[in-house]
Amino acid sequence: MIASLLETFRIDFMRHALLAGLLVGAVCGYLGVYVVLKRIVFVGIALAEMSSAGVALALWSGGALGLAMDEHNHLTTVGAVAMVLVGVLLFSIRWSQRRIPQESAIGIGYAMAAAGALVLMARSATGEAHMMDLLFGNILTVSLCDIGTFAGAGALVVLLHLLFAKEFLFTSFDPEMASTIGYRPRRWEVLFHLTLGITIAFAIRLVGVLLVFALLIMPAVTALTVTRRLNRAFPVSVACGALPIAAGLHVSYARDLPSGACIVLVSFLLLLAGGGVSLLRRA
Amino acid sequence: MTNNTARVEDLDGVPAPGPALVRFTGAAFGYGRHRVLSDLSFAIHAGDYLGIVGPNGAGKTTLLKGVLGVLRPQSGRVERRHSEGRDLRFGYVPQINTVDETYPLTALDVALMGRYGRIGPVRRPGKEDRQAALEALEQVGIADLARRLYRDLSGGQRQRVLMARALACEPDILVLDEPTNDMDIAAESATMELIGRLHREERLAILLVSHMLNLVAAHARQIAFLGVGRFEALPAARAVTARHLERLYGTRVSVAECDGRRVVLW
């Protein structure tokens, strides 16, 4: 088993996929705890779709300007980050005071981003099949350059969260009380959404929408199921985000199955196991 | 929310127990163009026990935000000052149903949050902060629950955790928003007794907001009535009289004394 696993990761592109997956799994695992506790799972998928729309917009604009566009073009990264920032601003507005529930604004953002991406994709000079990879990522085709870019962005996000751990926690747990002792919960919420958006924008380029979305939710739910303390939930979630990557990639390689989907299924098995452990503890 | 033009009436008649901590002078509050409270003039002094009563929608939460400084006045002035010249510290106890129960935090974790304002950005809570949070839990009589998850506690115990968190701030004023909501008689009585003890023994100024007239009438030393088009702050002895309440509420009211406490019947 171990020998077979090692054999899988002797191949360059599988090693790159493993490294990319581990990095994305760890960062998404950490942020996912907040995503689940703050009940903003829908924000995660909406920001992911906004990021894809940004890539499509960059490809279409680049094509229209006669630029040679490929998956390593920095313009697509700029497009993804710019659209995520638009999403963060859109979702941070106090819609409830304008009589529109926040969920509706997020839903509209998601639908518009998905539709916009499809329209721009259809009008782009680049081939549709090629565009699918660019928009939705493919963990098996990541380059070291892409991994380095994500590692830089991820390190910034992790650093911010390590430095301001208590601020993020307090303002998300009880914003009302936090505001009475000088915190500005709205600012911390926007900063949290920014770190989430940046992570999503860069992670999607590596592993695709499905895997990013799954890694934002499943490891956190597993961690919150098996641990009874928030300070333990964060490291457990990081581990649960990273662990299924090797197993999923190995199954995908050995059985010739889609890699992202295999990782998601292994994550789900881990979640089921976590649920089982939790049930046994209560019994 | 209702439009509320306050009647200017200070807490005159009550010997002020200490210097004014918060003073409203012709202050008006609202959201955007919608004005909720107008022309409020009153003060909260060190050692006061002020109860604010009013029906839902009268602007109690808005007034609370104004006191805490979360909401800035649209006009007029609100001064918050401590006699030693430092910033005034509020120990805010929100309604328990506004605090998220999903987070797997212990009672000690929650109480420790009361120290965050003193720690400053980036730094983490140290041993002294943990000790202060533990002492605050002891002060409210639940030190033995420090390691229990907040979400696993009863309503009364959770209320005490939130009070411990407020006390961990080392406040000058304890501000409580509907502290006995959804509590049974025993828990309500224990909570009010605890607030009274903190007021007496710790010399804490108390600002208690509730829609329950009897609760406030039985415990507060000064009472402010907040209603449509009025705001009156009076000493409890003058405020809780049948004549005054009948004029305020427009209905027949009786006031009785029971075990040294005022009880309002209608």
Coordinates of C-alpha atoms in Angstrom, one line a residue:
Chain A
M1 CA 0.0 0.0 0.0
I2 CA 2.7 2.5 1.1
A3 CA 4.9 1.4 -1.8
S4 CA 2.0 1.9 -4.2
L5 CA 1.4 5.4 -2.7
L6 CA 5.0 6.3 -3.1
E7 CA 5.0 5.0 -6.6
T8 CA 2.1 7.4 -7.5
F9 CA 4.0 10.4 -6.2
R10 CA 7.3 9.6 -8.0
I11 CA 5.7 11.2 -11.1
D12 CA 6.3 15.0 -11.3
F13 CA 2.7 16.1 -12.1
M14 CA 1.3 14.0 -9.2
R15 CA 3.9 15.5 -6.8
H16 CA 2.9 19.0 -7.9
A17 CA -0.8 18.0 -7.5
L18 CA -0.1 16.7 -4.0
L19 CA 1.8 19.9 -3.0
A20 CA -1.0 22.1 -4.4
G21 CA -3.7 20.0 -2.7
L22 CA -1.9 20.0 0.7
L23 CA -1.5 23.8 0.6
V24 CA -5.1 24.5 -0.5
G25 CA -6.5 21.9 1.9
A26 CA -4.6 23.4 4.9
V27 CA -5.6 27.0 4.2
C28 CA -9.2 26.2 3.3
G29 CA -9.4 23.8 6.3
Y30 CA -8.5 26.7 8.6
L31 CA -10.8 29.3 7.0
G32 CA -13.6 26.7 6.7
V33 CA -14.1 26.6 10.5
Y34 CA -15.2 30.2 10.3
V35 CA -17.2 29.6 7.1
V36 CA -19.2 26.9 8.9
L37 CA -19.6 28.6 12.2
K38 CA -20.5 32.0 10.6
R39 CA -23.0 30.2 8.4
I40 CA -21.6 31.7 5.3
V41 CA -21.2 28.5 3.2
F42 CA -23.1 30.2 0.4
V43 CA -20.7 33.1 0.4
G44 CA -17.9 30.6 -0.2
I45 CA -19.5 29.2 -3.4
A46 CA -20.6 32.7 -4.6
L47 CA -17.1 34.1 -4.2
A48 CA -15.7 31.0 -6.0
E49 CA -18.1 31.7 -8.9
M50 CA -17.2 35.4 -8.9
S51 CA -13.6 34.4 -9.2
S52 CA -14.4 32.1 -12.2
A53 CA -16.3 35.1 -13.8
G54 CA -13.2 37.2 -13.3
V55 CA -11.0 34.7 -15.2
A56 CA -13.6 34.6 -18.0
L57 CA -13.7 38.4 -18.1
A58 CA -9.9 38.5 -18.3
L59 CA -9.8 35.9 -21.1
W60 CA -12.5 37.7 -23.1
S61 CA -10.8 41.1 -22.6
G62 CA -7.4 39.7 -23.5
G63 CA -8.8 38.1 -26.6
A64 CA -10.6 41.3 -27.7
L65 CA -7.3 43.2 -27.2
G66 CA -5.5 40.7 -29.3
L67 CA -3.3 39.4 -26.4
A68 CA -2.1 35.8 -26.4
M69 CA -4.0 34.2 -23.5
D70 CA -3.1 31.0 -21.7
E71 CA -3.6 29.6 -18.3
H72 CA -0.4 31.2 -17.0
N73 CA -1.4 34.7 -18.0
H74 CA -1.3 37.0 -15.0
L75 CA -4.3 38.9 -16.4
T76 CA -6.5 36.0 -15.4
T77 CA -5.2 36.2 -11.9
V78 CA -5.9 39.9 -11.8
G79 CA -9.4 39.3 -13.2
A80 CA -10.1 36.6 -10.6
V81 CA -8.9 38.8 -7.7
A82 CA -10.7 41.9 -9.0
M83 CA -14.0 40.1 -9.2
V84 CA -13.6 38.5 -5.8
L85 CA -13.0 42.0 -4.4
V86 CA -16.3 43.1 -6.1
G87 CA -18.0 40.1 -4.5
V88 CA -16.5 41.0 -1.0
L89 CA -17.8 44.5 -1.3
L90 CA -21.2 43.3 -2.6
F91 CA -21.7 40.8 0.2
S92 CA -20.4 43.2 2.9
I93 CA -23.1 45.8 2.3
R94 CA -25.8 45.9 5.0
W95 CA -28.5 44.7 2.7
S96 CA -30.9 44.0 5.5
Q97 CA -31.2 47.7 6.2
R98 CA -32.2 48.2 2.6
R99 CA -34.9 45.6 3.0
I100 CA -33.1 42.9 1.0
P101 CA -31.9 39.9 3.0
Q102 CA -28.2 39.2 2.7
E103 CA -28.8 35.7 1.3
S104 CA -30.6 37.2 -1.7
A105 CA -27.7 39.5 -2.6
I106 CA -25.3 36.5 -2.4
G107 CA -27.7 34.4 -4.5
I108 CA -27.9 37.2 -7.2
G109 CA -24.1 37.5 -7.1
Y110 CA -23.7 33.8 -7.6
A111 CA -26.3 33.6 -10.5
M112 CA -24.9 36.7 -12.3
A113 CA -21.3 35.5 -11.9
A114 CA -22.2 32.0 -13.3
A115 CA -24.2 33.4 -16.2
G116 CA -21.6 36.1 -17.0
A117 CA -18.8 33.5 -17.0
L118 CA -20.8 31.3 -19.5
V119 CA -21.6 34.2 -21.8
L120 CA -18.0 35.5 -21.8
M121 CA -16.8 31.9 -22.3
A122 CA -19.0 31.5 -25.4
R123 CA -17.8 34.8 -26.8
S124 CA -14.2 34.2 -26.1
A125 CA -11.7 33.4 -28.9
T126 CA -10.1 30.8 -26.8
G127 CA -11.5 27.2 -27.2
E128 CA -14.2 26.2 -24.8
A129 CA -12.4 23.0 -23.7
H130 CA -9.3 25.0 -22.8
M131 CA -11.5 27.5 -21.0
M132 CA -13.0 24.9 -18.8
D133 CA -9.5 24.1 -17.3
L134 CA -8.8 27.8 -16.9
L135 CA -12.1 28.5 -15.2
F136 CA -12.5 25.4 -13.1
G137 CA -8.9 24.4 -12.6
N138 CA -7.3 21.0 -12.8
I139 CA -5.1 19.8 -10.0
L140 CA -3.1 17.5 -12.3
T141 CA -2.0 20.4 -14.5
V142 CA -0.7 22.8 -11.9
S143 CA 2.7 24.4 -12.4
L144 CA 5.2 25.2 -9.7
C145 CA 4.7 28.8 -10.5
D146 CA 1.0 28.5 -9.7
I147 CA 1.8 26.7 -6.5
G148 CA 4.3 29.4 -5.5
T149 CA 1.7 32.1 -6.2
F150 CA -0.9 30.3 -4.0
A151 CA 1.7 29.7 -1.3
G152 CA 2.5 33.5 -1.2
A153 CA -1.2 34.4 -1.0
G154 CA -1.9 31.6 1.5
A155 CA 1.0 32.7 3.7
L156 CA -0.4 36.2 3.8
V157 CA -3.9 35.0 4.7
V158 CA -2.5 32.6 7.4
L159 CA -0.3 35.4 8.9
L160 CA -3.2 37.8 9.1
H161 CA -5.3 35.1 10.9
L162 CA -2.5 34.2 13.3
L163 CA -1.9 37.8 14.2
F164 CA -5.5 38.7 14.6
A165 CA -7.0 35.4 15.8
K166 CA -8.7 36.9 18.8
E167 CA -10.1 39.8 16.8
F168 CA -11.6 37.5 14.1
L169 CA -13.0 35.2 16.8
F170 CA -14.6 37.9 19.0
T171 CA -16.1 39.9 16.2
S172 CA -17.7 36.8 14.6
F173 CA -18.9 35.2 17.9
D174 CA -20.4 38.3 19.4
P175 CA -20.1 41.5 17.3
E176 CA -22.5 43.4 19.5
M177 CA -20.3 43.0 22.6
A178 CA -17.1 43.5 20.6
S179 CA -18.3 46.9 19.4
T180 CA -18.8 48.0 22.9
I181 CA -15.2 47.6 23.8
G182 CA -13.8 49.4 20.7
Y183 CA -13.8 46.8 18.0
R184 CA -15.2 47.6 14.6
P185 CA -17.0 44.3 13.7
R186 CA -17.9 45.5 10.1
R187 CA -14.2 46.1 9.3
W188 CA -13.2 42.7 10.7
E189 CA -15.9 41.1 8.7
V190 CA -14.8 42.7 5.5
L191 CA -11.2 41.7 6.3
F192 CA -12.3 38.1 6.9
H193 CA -14.2 38.1 3.6
L194 CA -11.1 39.5 1.8
T195 CA -8.9 36.8 3.2
L196 CA -11.5 34.2 2.2
G197 CA -11.9 35.8 -1.3
I198 CA -8.2 35.9 -1.9
T199 CA -7.8 32.3 -0.9
I200 CA -10.6 31.2 -3.1
A201 CA -9.4 33.2 -6.1
F202 CA -5.9 31.7 -6.0
A203 CA -7.0 28.2 -5.0
I204 CA -9.5 27.8 -7.8
R205 CA -6.7 28.3 -10.3
L206 CA -5.0 25.3 -8.8
V207 CA -7.8 22.8 -7.9
G208 CA -11.1 24.1 -9.3
V209 CA -14.4 25.3 -7.9
L210 CA -15.7 21.9 -6.6
L211 CA -12.6 21.0 -4.6
V212 CA -12.2 24.5 -3.1
F213 CA -15.9 24.5 -2.1
A214 CA -15.6 21.0 -0.6
L215 CA -12.4 21.8 1.3
L216 CA -14.0 24.9 2.8
I217 CA -16.8 22.9 4.3
M218 CA -16.1 19.2 4.9
P219 CA -12.8 19.4 6.9
A220 CA -14.3 22.0 9.2
V221 CA -17.5 20.0 9.7
T222 CA -15.4 16.9 10.4
A223 CA -13.3 18.8 12.9
L224 CA -16.3 20.4 14.7
T225 CA -17.8 16.9 14.9
V226 CA -14.9 15.2 16.5
T227 CA -13.6 18.0 18.7
R228 CA -15.4 19.9 21.5
R229 CA -13.1 22.9 21.7
L230 CA -12.7 25.6 19.2
N231 CA -8.9 25.9 19.7
R232 CA -8.6 22.2 18.7
A233 CA -11.0 22.5 15.8
F234 CA -8.6 24.7 13.8
P235 CA -5.6 22.3 13.7
V236 CA -7.9 19.2 13.3
S237 CA -9.7 21.0 10.3
V238 CA -6.3 21.8 8.7
A239 CA -5.3 18.1 9.1
C240 CA -8.7 17.0 7.7
G241 CA -8.2 19.3 4.7
A242 CA -4.7 17.9 4.0
L243 CA -5.2 14.2 4.7
P244 CA -7.6 13.2 2.0
I245 CA -5.4 14.8 -0.7
A246 CA -2.8 12.0 -1.0
A247 CA -5.5 9.3 -0.7
G248 CA -7.8 10.9 -3.2
L249 CA -5.0 11.5 -5.7
H250 CA -3.7 7.9 -5.3
V251 CA -7.2 6.5 -5.9
S252 CA -7.7 8.8 -8.9
Y253 CA -4.3 7.7 -10.4
A254 CA -4.7 4.0 -9.7
R255 CA -8.3 3.8 -11.0
D256 CA -8.1 6.5 -13.7
L257 CA -10.8 8.6 -12.1
P258 CA -11.3 12.4 -11.9
S259 CA -8.8 13.6 -9.2
G260 CA -10.9 16.4 -7.7
A261 CA -14.0 14.2 -7.3
C262 CA -11.9 11.5 -5.7
I263 CA -10.5 13.9 -3.1
V264 CA -14.0 15.1 -2.3
L265 CA -15.2 11.6 -1.8
V266 CA -12.3 10.7 0.5
S267 CA -13.1 13.9 2.4
F268 CA -16.6 12.7 2.8
L269 CA -15.5 9.3 4.0
L270 CA -13.4 11.1 6.6
L271 CA -16.5 13.1 7.6
L272 CA -18.5 9.9 8.0
A273 CA -15.7 8.4 10.1
G274 CA -15.7 11.6 12.3
G275 CA -19.5 11.3 12.7
G276 CA -19.1 7.7 13.7
V277 CA -16.4 8.6 16.4
S278 CA -18.7 11.3 17.7
L279 CA -21.7 8.9 18.0
L280 CA -19.5 6.3 19.7
R281 CA -18.3 8.9 22.2
R282 CA -21.9 9.9 23.1
A283 CA -23.1 6.3 23.5
Chain B
M1 CA -39.2 51.8 16.0
T2 CA -41.3 54.8 16.8
N3 CA -40.6 58.5 16.6
N4 CA -39.8 59.6 20.1
T5 CA -39.5 63.2 21.3
A6 CA -38.2 62.9 24.8
R7 CA -39.3 65.1 27.7
V8 CA -36.3 66.6 29.3
E9 CA -36.2 65.5 32.9
D10 CA -33.0 64.8 34.7
L11 CA -32.6 62.6 37.7
D12 CA -33.1 65.5 40.0
G13 CA -34.4 64.8 43.4
V14 CA -32.0 61.8 43.8
P15 CA -28.8 62.5 45.6
A16 CA -26.2 61.7 43.0
P17 CA -24.1 58.9 44.4
G18 CA -21.0 59.9 42.5
P19 CA -19.7 62.0 39.5
A20 CA -21.6 61.8 36.2
L21 CA -20.1 59.0 34.0
V22 CA -22.4 59.5 31.0
R23 CA -24.3 62.7 30.3
F24 CA -26.8 63.2 27.5
T25 CA -27.5 66.8 26.5
G26 CA -30.3 67.2 24.0
A27 CA -29.1 64.0 22.2
A28 CA -31.1 62.6 19.3
F29 CA -30.6 59.1 17.8
G30 CA -31.8 57.3 14.8
Y31 CA -30.8 55.3 11.7
G32 CA -30.4 57.3 8.5
R33 CA -33.3 59.7 8.1
H34 CA -35.4 57.8 10.6
R35 CA -35.2 59.4 14.0
V36 CA -36.0 57.1 17.0
L37 CA -35.1 59.2 20.0
S38 CA -35.0 63.0 20.3
D39 CA -33.9 65.6 22.8
L40 CA -32.6 63.3 25.5
S41 CA -31.1 64.9 28.6
F42 CA -30.1 62.9 31.5
A43 CA -27.0 61.6 33.3
I44 CA -25.8 58.3 34.8
H45 CA -23.6 58.7 37.9
A46 CA -21.2 56.4 39.5
G47 CA -23.2 54.2 41.9
D48 CA -26.5 54.7 40.1
Y49 CA -28.9 51.8 39.5
L50 CA -31.0 53.0 36.6
G51 CA -33.7 50.9 35.1
I52 CA -35.1 51.7 31.6
V53 CA -38.6 50.4 30.9
G54 CA -40.5 50.6 27.7
P55 CA -42.6 48.5 25.4
N56 CA -41.0 46.8 22.4
G57 CA -40.2 49.3 19.7
A58 CA -39.9 52.3 22.0
G59 CA -36.2 52.7 21.3
K60 CA -34.6 50.9 24.3
T61 CA -32.0 49.2 22.2
T62 CA -31.3 52.5 20.4
L63 CA -30.8 54.2 23.8
L64 CA -28.5 51.5 25.0
K65 CA -26.4 51.8 21.8
G66 CA -26.2 55.6 22.5
V67 CA -25.0 55.0 26.1
L68 CA -22.4 52.5 25.0
G69 CA -21.2 54.7 22.2
V70 CA -22.0 52.2 19.5
L71 CA -24.4 54.7 17.9
R72 CA -23.4 58.3 17.6
P73 CA -26.0 61.1 18.3
Q74 CA -27.5 62.7 15.2
S75 CA -27.6 65.9 17.2
G76 CA -26.9 67.0 20.7
R77 CA -24.1 65.7 22.9
V78 CA -23.1 62.5 24.8
E79 CA -20.2 62.8 27.2
R80 CA -18.6 59.7 28.7
R81 CA -15.8 60.4 31.2
H82 CA -14.2 58.8 34.2
S83 CA -13.2 61.0 37.1
E84 CA -9.6 59.7 36.8
G85 CA -9.5 61.0 33.2
R86 CA -9.2 57.6 31.6
D87 CA -11.7 56.1 29.1
L88 CA -15.0 54.9 30.6
R89 CA -15.3 51.1 30.7
F90 CA -18.7 49.5 30.0
G91 CA -19.5 45.9 30.9
Y92 CA -22.1 45.0 28.4
V93 CA -24.4 42.0 29.0
P94 CA -26.4 41.4 25.8
Q95 CA -29.6 39.3 25.6
I96 CA -28.5 35.7 25.7
N97 CA -30.4 34.8 22.5
T98 CA -28.2 37.2 20.6
V99 CA -25.0 35.3 21.4
D100 CA -24.1 32.5 19.0
E101 CA -24.4 29.0 20.6
T102 CA -22.7 27.1 17.7
Y103 CA -19.2 28.1 18.7
P104 CA -17.5 25.3 20.8
L105 CA -16.3 27.8 23.4
T106 CA -15.9 27.1 27.2
A107 CA -17.3 29.4 29.8
L108 CA -13.8 30.5 30.5
D109 CA -13.2 31.3 26.8
V110 CA -16.2 33.5 26.7
A111 CA -15.4 35.3 30.0
L112 CA -11.8 35.8 28.7
M113 CA -13.2 37.9 25.8
G114 CA -14.0 40.6 28.4
R115 CA -10.2 41.1 28.6
Y116 CA -9.7 41.6 24.8
G117 CA -10.3 45.3 25.0
R118 CA -7.5 45.7 27.5
I119 CA -5.0 43.5 25.7
G120 CA -4.9 45.5 22.5
P121 CA -4.5 44.2 18.9
V122 CA -2.2 41.3 17.9
R123 CA -1.3 40.4 21.6
R124 CA -2.8 37.3 23.1
P125 CA -4.4 36.9 26.5
G126 CA -1.8 36.1 29.2
K127 CA -1.9 34.4 32.6
E128 CA -3.2 37.6 34.3
D129 CA -6.1 37.8 31.9
R130 CA -7.0 34.1 32.5
Q131 CA -6.8 34.8 36.2
A132 CA -9.1 37.8 35.9
A133 CA -11.6 35.8 33.8
L134 CA -11.6 33.0 36.4
E135 CA -12.1 35.6 39.2
A136 CA -15.0 37.1 37.2
L137 CA -16.6 33.6 36.9
E138 CA -16.1 33.1 40.7
Q139 CA -17.7 36.5 41.3
V140 CA -20.9 35.3 39.6
G141 CA -20.7 31.9 41.3
I142 CA -19.9 29.6 38.4
A143 CA -16.1 29.1 38.7
D144 CA -16.8 25.3 38.7
L145 CA -18.3 25.6 35.2
A146 CA -15.2 27.3 33.7
R147 CA -14.3 24.3 31.5
R148 CA -17.9 23.5 30.4
L149 CA -19.0 24.5 26.9
Y150 CA -21.1 27.7 26.9
R151 CA -23.7 26.0 24.6
D152 CA -24.2 23.2 27.1
L153 CA -25.2 25.5 30.0
S154 CA -28.7 26.4 31.1
G155 CA -30.1 29.9 30.3
G156 CA -29.4 31.2 33.8
Q157 CA -25.8 29.8 33.7
R158 CA -25.2 31.4 30.3
Q159 CA -26.5 34.7 31.6
R160 CA -23.9 34.5 34.4
V161 CA -21.1 33.7 31.9
L162 CA -22.0 36.8 30.0
M163 CA -22.0 38.8 33.3
A164 CA -18.6 37.4 34.1
R165 CA -17.4 38.5 30.7
A166 CA -18.7 42.0 31.4
L167 CA -17.1 42.0 34.8
A168 CA -13.8 40.8 33.3
C169 CA -13.7 44.2 31.5
E170 CA -13.4 45.8 35.0
P171 CA -16.2 48.1 34.1
D172 CA -17.4 51.4 35.6
I173 CA -21.0 50.7 34.4
L174 CA -22.6 47.3 34.0
V175 CA -25.2 47.6 31.1
L176 CA -27.7 44.7 31.0
D177 CA -30.2 44.2 28.1
E178 CA -33.2 42.2 29.2
P179 CA -31.1 40.0 31.5
T180 CA -34.0 37.7 32.6
N181 CA -35.6 37.0 29.2
D182 CA -36.8 33.4 28.9
M183 CA -35.9 32.6 32.5
D184 CA -37.9 30.7 35.1
I185 CA -38.7 32.4 38.5
A186 CA -35.8 30.9 40.3
A187 CA -33.2 31.9 37.6
E188 CA -34.8 35.4 37.4
S189 CA -34.6 35.9 41.1
A190 CA -31.0 34.6 41.3
T191 CA -29.9 36.9 38.4
M192 CA -31.5 40.0 39.9
E193 CA -30.1 39.2 43.3
L194 CA -26.6 38.9 41.7
I195 CA -27.0 42.3 39.9
G196 CA -28.1 43.9 43.2
R197 CA -25.1 42.4 45.0
L198 CA -22.7 43.7 42.3
H199 CA -24.2 47.1 42.7
R200 CA -23.9 47.1 46.5
E201 CA -20.6 45.3 47.0
E202 CA -18.6 46.3 43.9
R203 CA -20.1 49.9 43.8
L204 CA -20.9 49.3 40.2
A205 CA -23.2 51.7 38.3
I206 CA -26.0 49.6 36.8
L207 CA -28.0 50.3 33.7
L208 CA -30.8 47.8 33.3
V209 CA -33.0 47.7 30.3
S210 CA -36.2 45.7 30.3
H211 CA -39.8 45.6 29.1
M212 CA -40.8 44.1 32.5
L213 CA -42.0 47.0 34.6
N214 CA -42.3 44.9 37.8
L215 CA -38.7 43.7 37.5
V216 CA -37.3 47.2 37.2
A217 CA -39.7 48.7 39.8
A218 CA -38.6 46.1 42.4
H219 CA -34.8 46.6 41.9
A220 CA -33.8 49.9 40.3
R221 CA -33.2 53.1 42.3
Q222 CA -34.0 55.3 39.4
I223 CA -36.4 54.5 36.6
A224 CA -36.6 55.9 33.1
F225 CA -39.8 55.4 31.1
L226 CA -39.3 55.2 27.4
G227 CA -42.4 55.3 25.3
V228 CA -44.0 56.9 22.3
G229 CA -43.2 60.6 22.5
R230 CA -41.8 60.6 26.0
F231 CA -38.8 59.9 28.1
E232 CA -38.9 60.4 31.8
A233 CA -36.2 59.6 34.3
L234 CA -37.3 59.7 38.0
P235 CA -36.3 58.3 41.4
A236 CA -38.0 55.0 41.9
A237 CA -40.1 56.3 44.8
R238 CA -41.6 59.0 42.6
A239 CA -41.8 56.9 39.5
V240 CA -43.6 53.8 40.8
T241 CA -46.8 55.4 42.1
A242 CA -50.3 54.5 40.9
R243 CA -51.0 58.1 39.9
H244 CA -47.8 58.5 37.8
L245 CA -48.1 55.1 36.1
E246 CA -51.8 55.7 35.3
R247 CA -50.9 59.0 33.6
L248 CA -48.1 57.3 31.7
Y249 CA -49.9 54.1 30.5
G250 CA -53.4 55.5 30.4
T251 CA -54.8 52.6 32.3
R252 CA -55.9 51.8 35.9
V253 CA -52.9 50.8 37.9
S254 CA -52.3 49.8 41.6
V255 CA -49.0 49.7 43.4
A256 CA -48.5 47.4 46.4
E257 CA -45.5 46.7 48.7
C258 CA -44.5 43.1 49.2
D259 CA -41.4 42.0 51.1
G260 CA -40.1 45.5 50.8
R261 CA -40.5 45.5 47.0
R262 CA -42.9 47.5 44.9
V263 CA -45.3 45.5 42.8
V264 CA -47.4 47.0 40.0
L265 CA -50.8 45.5 39.3
W266 CA -53.0 46.3 36.4

